[in-house]
Short mmCIF file of C-alpha atoms and ligand atoms in Angstrom, two decimals:
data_model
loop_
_atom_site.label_atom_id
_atom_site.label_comp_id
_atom_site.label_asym_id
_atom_site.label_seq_id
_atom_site.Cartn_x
_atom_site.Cartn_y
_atom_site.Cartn_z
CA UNK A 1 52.29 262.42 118.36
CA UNK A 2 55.88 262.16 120.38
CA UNK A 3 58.90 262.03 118.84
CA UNK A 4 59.10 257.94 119.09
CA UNK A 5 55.84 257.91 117.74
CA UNK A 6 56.94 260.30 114.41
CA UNK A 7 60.15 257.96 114.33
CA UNK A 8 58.25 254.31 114.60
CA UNK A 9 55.58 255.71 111.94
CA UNK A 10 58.25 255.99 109.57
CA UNK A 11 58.31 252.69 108.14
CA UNK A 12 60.30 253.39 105.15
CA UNK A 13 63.45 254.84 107.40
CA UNK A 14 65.91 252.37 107.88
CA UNK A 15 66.21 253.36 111.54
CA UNK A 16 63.58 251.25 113.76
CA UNK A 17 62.44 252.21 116.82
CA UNK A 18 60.80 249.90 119.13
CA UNK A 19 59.57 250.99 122.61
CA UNK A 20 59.40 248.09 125.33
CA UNK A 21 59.71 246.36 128.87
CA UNK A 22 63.85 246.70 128.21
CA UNK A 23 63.42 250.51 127.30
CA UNK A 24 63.53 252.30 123.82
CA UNK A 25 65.62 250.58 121.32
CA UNK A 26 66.68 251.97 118.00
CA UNK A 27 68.23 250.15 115.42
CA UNK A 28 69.73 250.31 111.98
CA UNK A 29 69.30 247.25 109.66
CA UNK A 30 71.91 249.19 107.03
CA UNK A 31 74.55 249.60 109.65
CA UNK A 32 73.18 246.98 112.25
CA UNK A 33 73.63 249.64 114.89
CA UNK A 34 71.81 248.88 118.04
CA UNK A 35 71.03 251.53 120.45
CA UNK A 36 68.94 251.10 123.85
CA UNK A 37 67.98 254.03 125.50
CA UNK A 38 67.25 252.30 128.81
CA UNK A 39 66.85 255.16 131.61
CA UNK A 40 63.09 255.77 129.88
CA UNK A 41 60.70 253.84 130.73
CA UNK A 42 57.48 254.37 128.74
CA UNK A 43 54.50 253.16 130.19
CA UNK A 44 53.26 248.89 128.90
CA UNK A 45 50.42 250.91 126.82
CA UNK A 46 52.83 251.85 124.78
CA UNK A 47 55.23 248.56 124.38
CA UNK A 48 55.39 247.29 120.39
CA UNK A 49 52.94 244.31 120.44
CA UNK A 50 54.89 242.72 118.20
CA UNK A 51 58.35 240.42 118.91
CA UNK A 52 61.74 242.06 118.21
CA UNK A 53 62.82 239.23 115.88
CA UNK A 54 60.34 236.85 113.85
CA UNK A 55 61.39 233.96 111.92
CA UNK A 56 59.49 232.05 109.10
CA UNK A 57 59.35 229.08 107.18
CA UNK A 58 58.53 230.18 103.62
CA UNK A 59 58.28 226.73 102.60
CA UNK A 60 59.30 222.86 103.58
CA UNK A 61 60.85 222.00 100.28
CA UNK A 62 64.85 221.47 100.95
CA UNK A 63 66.73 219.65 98.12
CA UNK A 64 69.17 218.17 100.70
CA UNK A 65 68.50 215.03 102.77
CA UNK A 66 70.56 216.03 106.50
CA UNK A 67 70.39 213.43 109.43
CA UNK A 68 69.57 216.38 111.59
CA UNK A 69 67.36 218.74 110.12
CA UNK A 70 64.45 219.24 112.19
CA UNK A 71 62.05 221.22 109.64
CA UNK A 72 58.48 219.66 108.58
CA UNK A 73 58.56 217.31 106.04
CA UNK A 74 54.91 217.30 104.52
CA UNK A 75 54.36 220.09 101.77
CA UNK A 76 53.72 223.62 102.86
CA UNK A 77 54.73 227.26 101.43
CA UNK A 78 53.18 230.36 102.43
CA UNK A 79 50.76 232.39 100.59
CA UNK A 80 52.40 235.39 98.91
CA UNK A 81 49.80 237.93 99.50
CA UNK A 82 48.76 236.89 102.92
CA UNK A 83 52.18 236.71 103.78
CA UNK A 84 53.16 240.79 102.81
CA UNK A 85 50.28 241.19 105.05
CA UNK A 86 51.82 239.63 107.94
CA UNK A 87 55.04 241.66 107.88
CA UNK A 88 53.33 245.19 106.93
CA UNK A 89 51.67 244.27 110.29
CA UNK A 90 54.88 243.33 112.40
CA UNK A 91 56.41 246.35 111.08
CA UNK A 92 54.02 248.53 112.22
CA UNK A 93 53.64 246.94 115.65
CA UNK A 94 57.47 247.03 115.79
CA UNK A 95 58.96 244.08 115.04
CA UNK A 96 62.84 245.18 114.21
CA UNK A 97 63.28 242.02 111.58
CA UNK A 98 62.38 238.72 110.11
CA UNK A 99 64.34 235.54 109.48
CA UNK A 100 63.44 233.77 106.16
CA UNK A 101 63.94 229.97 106.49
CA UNK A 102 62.23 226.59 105.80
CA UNK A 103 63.08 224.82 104.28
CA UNK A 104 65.50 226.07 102.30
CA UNK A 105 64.35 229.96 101.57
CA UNK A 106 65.51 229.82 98.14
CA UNK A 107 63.03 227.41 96.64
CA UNK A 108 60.18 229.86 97.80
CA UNK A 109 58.36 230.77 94.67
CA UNK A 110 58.33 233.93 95.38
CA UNK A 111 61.36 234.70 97.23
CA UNK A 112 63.07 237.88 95.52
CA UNK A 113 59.74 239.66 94.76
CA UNK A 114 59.17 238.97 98.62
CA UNK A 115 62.91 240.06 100.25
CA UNK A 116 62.39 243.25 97.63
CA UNK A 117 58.81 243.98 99.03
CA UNK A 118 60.07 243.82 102.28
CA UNK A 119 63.17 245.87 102.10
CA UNK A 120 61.33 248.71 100.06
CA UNK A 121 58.16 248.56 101.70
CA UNK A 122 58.44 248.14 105.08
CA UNK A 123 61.19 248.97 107.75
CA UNK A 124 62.04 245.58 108.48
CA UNK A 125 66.15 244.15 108.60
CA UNK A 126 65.60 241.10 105.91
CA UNK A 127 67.97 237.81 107.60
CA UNK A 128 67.79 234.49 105.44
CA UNK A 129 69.09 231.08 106.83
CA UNK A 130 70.42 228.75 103.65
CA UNK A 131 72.55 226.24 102.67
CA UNK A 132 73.51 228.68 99.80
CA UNK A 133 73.95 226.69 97.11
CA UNK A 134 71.36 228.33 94.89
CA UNK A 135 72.97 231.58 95.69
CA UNK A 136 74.26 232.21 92.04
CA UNK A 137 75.85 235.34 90.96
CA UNK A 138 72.44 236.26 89.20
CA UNK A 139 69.96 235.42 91.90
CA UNK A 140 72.89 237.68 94.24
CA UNK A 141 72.57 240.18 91.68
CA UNK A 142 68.54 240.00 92.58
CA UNK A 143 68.33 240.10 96.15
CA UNK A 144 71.60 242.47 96.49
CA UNK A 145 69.82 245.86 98.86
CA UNK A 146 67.33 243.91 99.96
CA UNK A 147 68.59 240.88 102.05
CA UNK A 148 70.41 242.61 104.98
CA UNK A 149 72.40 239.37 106.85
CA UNK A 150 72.87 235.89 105.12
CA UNK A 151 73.15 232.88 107.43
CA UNK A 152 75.05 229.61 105.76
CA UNK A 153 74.69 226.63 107.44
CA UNK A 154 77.79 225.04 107.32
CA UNK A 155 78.45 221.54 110.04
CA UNK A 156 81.95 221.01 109.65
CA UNK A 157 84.44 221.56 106.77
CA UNK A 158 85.52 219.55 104.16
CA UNK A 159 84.76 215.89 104.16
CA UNK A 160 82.46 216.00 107.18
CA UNK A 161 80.79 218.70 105.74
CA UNK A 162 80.34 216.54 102.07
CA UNK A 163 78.83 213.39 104.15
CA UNK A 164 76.25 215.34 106.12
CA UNK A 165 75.26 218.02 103.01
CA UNK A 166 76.18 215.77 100.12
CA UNK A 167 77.66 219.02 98.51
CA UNK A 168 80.69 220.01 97.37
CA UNK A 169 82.67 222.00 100.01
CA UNK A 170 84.50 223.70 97.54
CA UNK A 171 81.49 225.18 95.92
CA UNK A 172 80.40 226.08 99.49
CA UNK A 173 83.05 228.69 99.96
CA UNK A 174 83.12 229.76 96.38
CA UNK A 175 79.07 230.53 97.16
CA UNK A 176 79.91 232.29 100.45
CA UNK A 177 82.92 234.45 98.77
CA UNK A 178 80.22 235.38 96.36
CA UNK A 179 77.61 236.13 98.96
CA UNK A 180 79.80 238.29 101.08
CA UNK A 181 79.77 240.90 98.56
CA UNK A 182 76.16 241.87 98.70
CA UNK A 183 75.71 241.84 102.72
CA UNK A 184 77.59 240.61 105.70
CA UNK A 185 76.74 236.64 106.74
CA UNK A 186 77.26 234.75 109.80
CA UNK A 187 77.82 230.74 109.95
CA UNK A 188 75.21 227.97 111.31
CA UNK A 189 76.97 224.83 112.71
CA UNK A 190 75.49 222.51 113.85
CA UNK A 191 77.07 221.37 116.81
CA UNK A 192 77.45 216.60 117.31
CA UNK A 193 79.86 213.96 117.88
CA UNK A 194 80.64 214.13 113.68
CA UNK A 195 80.94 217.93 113.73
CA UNK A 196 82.71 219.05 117.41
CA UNK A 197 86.66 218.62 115.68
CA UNK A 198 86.22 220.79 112.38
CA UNK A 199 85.64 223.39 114.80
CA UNK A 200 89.04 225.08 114.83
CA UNK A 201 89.34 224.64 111.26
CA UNK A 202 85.68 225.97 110.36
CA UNK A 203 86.35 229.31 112.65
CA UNK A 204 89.76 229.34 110.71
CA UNK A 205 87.86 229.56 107.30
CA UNK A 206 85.00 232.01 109.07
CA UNK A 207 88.01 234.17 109.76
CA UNK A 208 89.58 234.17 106.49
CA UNK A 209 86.24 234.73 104.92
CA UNK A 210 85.79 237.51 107.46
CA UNK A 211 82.70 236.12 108.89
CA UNK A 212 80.58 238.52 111.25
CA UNK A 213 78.79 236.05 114.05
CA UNK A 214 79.39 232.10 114.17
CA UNK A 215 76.62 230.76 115.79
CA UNK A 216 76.74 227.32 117.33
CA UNK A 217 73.64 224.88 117.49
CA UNK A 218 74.41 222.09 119.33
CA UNK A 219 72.35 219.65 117.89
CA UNK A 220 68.22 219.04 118.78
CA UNK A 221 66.99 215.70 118.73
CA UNK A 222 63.95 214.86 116.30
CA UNK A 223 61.05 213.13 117.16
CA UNK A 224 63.05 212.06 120.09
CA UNK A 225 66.14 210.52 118.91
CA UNK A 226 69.50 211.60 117.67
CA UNK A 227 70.42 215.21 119.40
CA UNK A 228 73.98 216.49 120.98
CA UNK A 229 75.38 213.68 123.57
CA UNK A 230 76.68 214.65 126.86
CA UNK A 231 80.27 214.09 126.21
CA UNK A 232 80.27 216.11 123.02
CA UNK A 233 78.59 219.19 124.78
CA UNK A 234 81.18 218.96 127.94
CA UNK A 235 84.12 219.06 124.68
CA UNK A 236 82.19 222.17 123.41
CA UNK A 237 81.64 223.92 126.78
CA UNK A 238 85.68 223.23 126.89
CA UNK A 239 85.81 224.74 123.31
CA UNK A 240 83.43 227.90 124.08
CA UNK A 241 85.86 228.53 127.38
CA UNK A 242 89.14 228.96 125.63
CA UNK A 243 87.87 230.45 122.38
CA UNK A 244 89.73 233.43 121.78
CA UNK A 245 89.29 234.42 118.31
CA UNK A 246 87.76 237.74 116.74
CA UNK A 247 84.38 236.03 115.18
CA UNK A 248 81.65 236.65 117.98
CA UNK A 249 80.44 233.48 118.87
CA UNK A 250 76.50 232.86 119.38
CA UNK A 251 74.59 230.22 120.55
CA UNK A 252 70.83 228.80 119.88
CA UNK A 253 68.69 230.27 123.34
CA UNK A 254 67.25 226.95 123.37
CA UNK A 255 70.34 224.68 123.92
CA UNK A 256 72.55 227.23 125.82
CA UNK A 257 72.51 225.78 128.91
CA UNK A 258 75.85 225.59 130.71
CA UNK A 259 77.32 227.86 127.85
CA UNK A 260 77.64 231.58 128.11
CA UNK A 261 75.40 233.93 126.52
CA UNK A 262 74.42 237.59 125.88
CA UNK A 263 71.18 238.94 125.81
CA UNK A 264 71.69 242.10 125.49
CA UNK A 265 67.88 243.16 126.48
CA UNK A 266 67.30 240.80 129.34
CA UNK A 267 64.39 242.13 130.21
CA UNK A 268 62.40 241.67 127.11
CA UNK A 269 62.04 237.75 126.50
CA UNK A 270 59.80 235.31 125.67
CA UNK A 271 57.04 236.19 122.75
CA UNK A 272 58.21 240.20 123.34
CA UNK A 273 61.51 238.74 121.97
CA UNK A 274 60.74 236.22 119.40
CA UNK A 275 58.34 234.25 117.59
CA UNK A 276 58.18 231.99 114.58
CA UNK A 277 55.90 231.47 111.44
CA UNK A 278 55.52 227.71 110.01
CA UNK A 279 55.50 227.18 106.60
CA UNK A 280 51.48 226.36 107.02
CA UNK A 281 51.20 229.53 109.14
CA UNK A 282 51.17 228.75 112.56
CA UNK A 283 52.36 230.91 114.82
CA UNK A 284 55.30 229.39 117.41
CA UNK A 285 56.64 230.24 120.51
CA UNK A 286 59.81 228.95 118.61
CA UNK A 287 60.49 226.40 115.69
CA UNK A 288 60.88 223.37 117.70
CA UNK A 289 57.57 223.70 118.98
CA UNK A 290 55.01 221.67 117.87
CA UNK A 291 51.88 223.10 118.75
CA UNK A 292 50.70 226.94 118.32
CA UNK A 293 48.17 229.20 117.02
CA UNK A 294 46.90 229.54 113.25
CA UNK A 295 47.44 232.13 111.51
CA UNK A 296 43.47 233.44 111.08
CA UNK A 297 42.30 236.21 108.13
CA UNK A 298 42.45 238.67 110.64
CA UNK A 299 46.09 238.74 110.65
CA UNK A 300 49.30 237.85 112.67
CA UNK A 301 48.58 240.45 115.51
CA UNK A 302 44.90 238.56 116.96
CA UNK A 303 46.92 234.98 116.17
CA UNK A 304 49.94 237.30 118.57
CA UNK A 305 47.36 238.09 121.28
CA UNK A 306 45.60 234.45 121.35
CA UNK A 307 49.35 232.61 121.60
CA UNK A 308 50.38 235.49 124.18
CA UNK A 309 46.83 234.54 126.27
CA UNK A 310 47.92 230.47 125.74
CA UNK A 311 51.71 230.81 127.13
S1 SF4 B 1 69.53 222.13 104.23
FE1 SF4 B 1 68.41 222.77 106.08
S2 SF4 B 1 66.23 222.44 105.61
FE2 SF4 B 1 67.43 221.30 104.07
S3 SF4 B 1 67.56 219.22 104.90
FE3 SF4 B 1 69.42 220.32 105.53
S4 SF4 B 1 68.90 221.16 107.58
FE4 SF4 B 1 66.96 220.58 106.58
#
């Protein structure tokens, strides 16, 4: 056994170690310390077979009603059982972490049995996307050590915020004051002509709440209508230029064009880099897709190969 091979069997450290096309990459999910050792090159037999990051849908139930939200709407949650199965799996093939959605995460059944299965027993950084307003003081008191980066989608502030969420703004931040004591969080705003001039004032309030990442997603169109218009992304590109503040700013891969991004392991893209799990487990190339591969009983790792084999 070499040394990366004693340090990826360790599932239970909270150093990962992935070995790929980019080099060998270790990483923290306590400390979120990424490290690429990039002058090895290990040969492609011995690449992780799974992708770095994986996000799923634990379930399409959302109590809110948004104009833009893309997720399914017909009823789906993941099994419980054949889900720990799936990220045992991705750990051990060396996925670094997974991204609980839907959905909002929150409503899954089982959803702080599952984020403390996967922080104890595997070595996988836990990342949830919600709208947080079922993050109460007790359900943070659940999940605290076991949910590693909270993302809060929050499109605007204040009033614009109210009309798209039809939630108080006010409880927002209370919820995301409350949140920032059990793990770091980054924002989700979604980027449109009704959002584009809270920005200032939202990367104010990101600042003040001392925010770590505020990622933009400039808005997807579903089932072919509504999406970001022209003039609205030339006023962000304008935005993105002269931003100057100390959140880091991120943006969505799949609606980056024109904007400036950082991969930071170029070479390892596509399904080596990412891959997403539907709420009726189908594997995805990403979560706009529509089409993919089902999830079979033989696990996440023959649905990897057969969706690898497709792209
Ligand atoms: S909170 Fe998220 S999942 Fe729910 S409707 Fe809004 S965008 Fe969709």
């Amino acid at each position: 056994m070499t040394t990366v091979d004693k340090f990826a069997s360790n599932a239970h450290s909270h150093l990962k170690v992935r070995v790929g096309s980019a080099g060998i990459h270790f990483f923290n999910r306590i400390t979120g310390m990424n490290l690429l050792v990039d002058e090895i090159q290990l040969p492609s037999s011995k690449w992780s077979v799974a992708p770095r990051q994986v996000s799923i849908a634990l379930t399409n139930a959302c109590d809110l009603a948004c104009a833009h939200c893309y997720a399914p709407k017909h009823p789906a949650v993941l099994d419980f059982e054949q889900l720990k199965a799936w990220l045992v799996a991705l750990d051990l093939n060396g996925c670094i972490g997974v991204g609980f959605g839907g959905g909002e995460p929150t409503l899954y059944p089982h959803f702080t049995e599952l984020c403390s299965y996967t922080a104890k027993k595997t070595g996988l950084a836990v990342s949830m996307t919600t709208h947080a307003h079922h993050l109460s003081d007790q359900l943070l008191e659940k999940i605290e050590g076991n949910v590693h980066f909270i993302r809060v989608s929050m499109d605007g502030v204040k009033s614009t915020y109210e009309s798209i969420r039809g939630k108080s703004f006010d409880v927002l931040t209370q919820r995301i004051k409350a949140l920032s004591k059990i793990a770091p969080f980054g924002i989700n705003f979604v980027v449109n002509s009704q959002t584009i001039t809270d920005l200032d004032k939202a990367i104010e309030l990101a600042m003040e709440l001392e925010c770590s990442e505020f990622l933009l997603l400039p808005e997807e169109a579903v089932s072919g209508a509504g999406g970001i218009d022209n003039d609205t992304y030339r006023l962000l590109q304008e935005w993105v230029a002269q931003y100057c503040g100390s959140v880091p700013l991120t943006v969505s891969e799949g609606n980056a064009d024109g904007l400036p991004t950082c991969n930071p392991l170029d070479a390892e893209m596509g399904l080596s880099a990412f891959a997403h799990i539907d709420a009726s487990g189908m594997l995805k190339l990403t979560s706009y897709d529509n089409s993919g591969v089902e999830i079979l009983e033989d696990g996440v790792i023959p649905a990897l190969h057969k969706l690898s084999r497709q792209g």
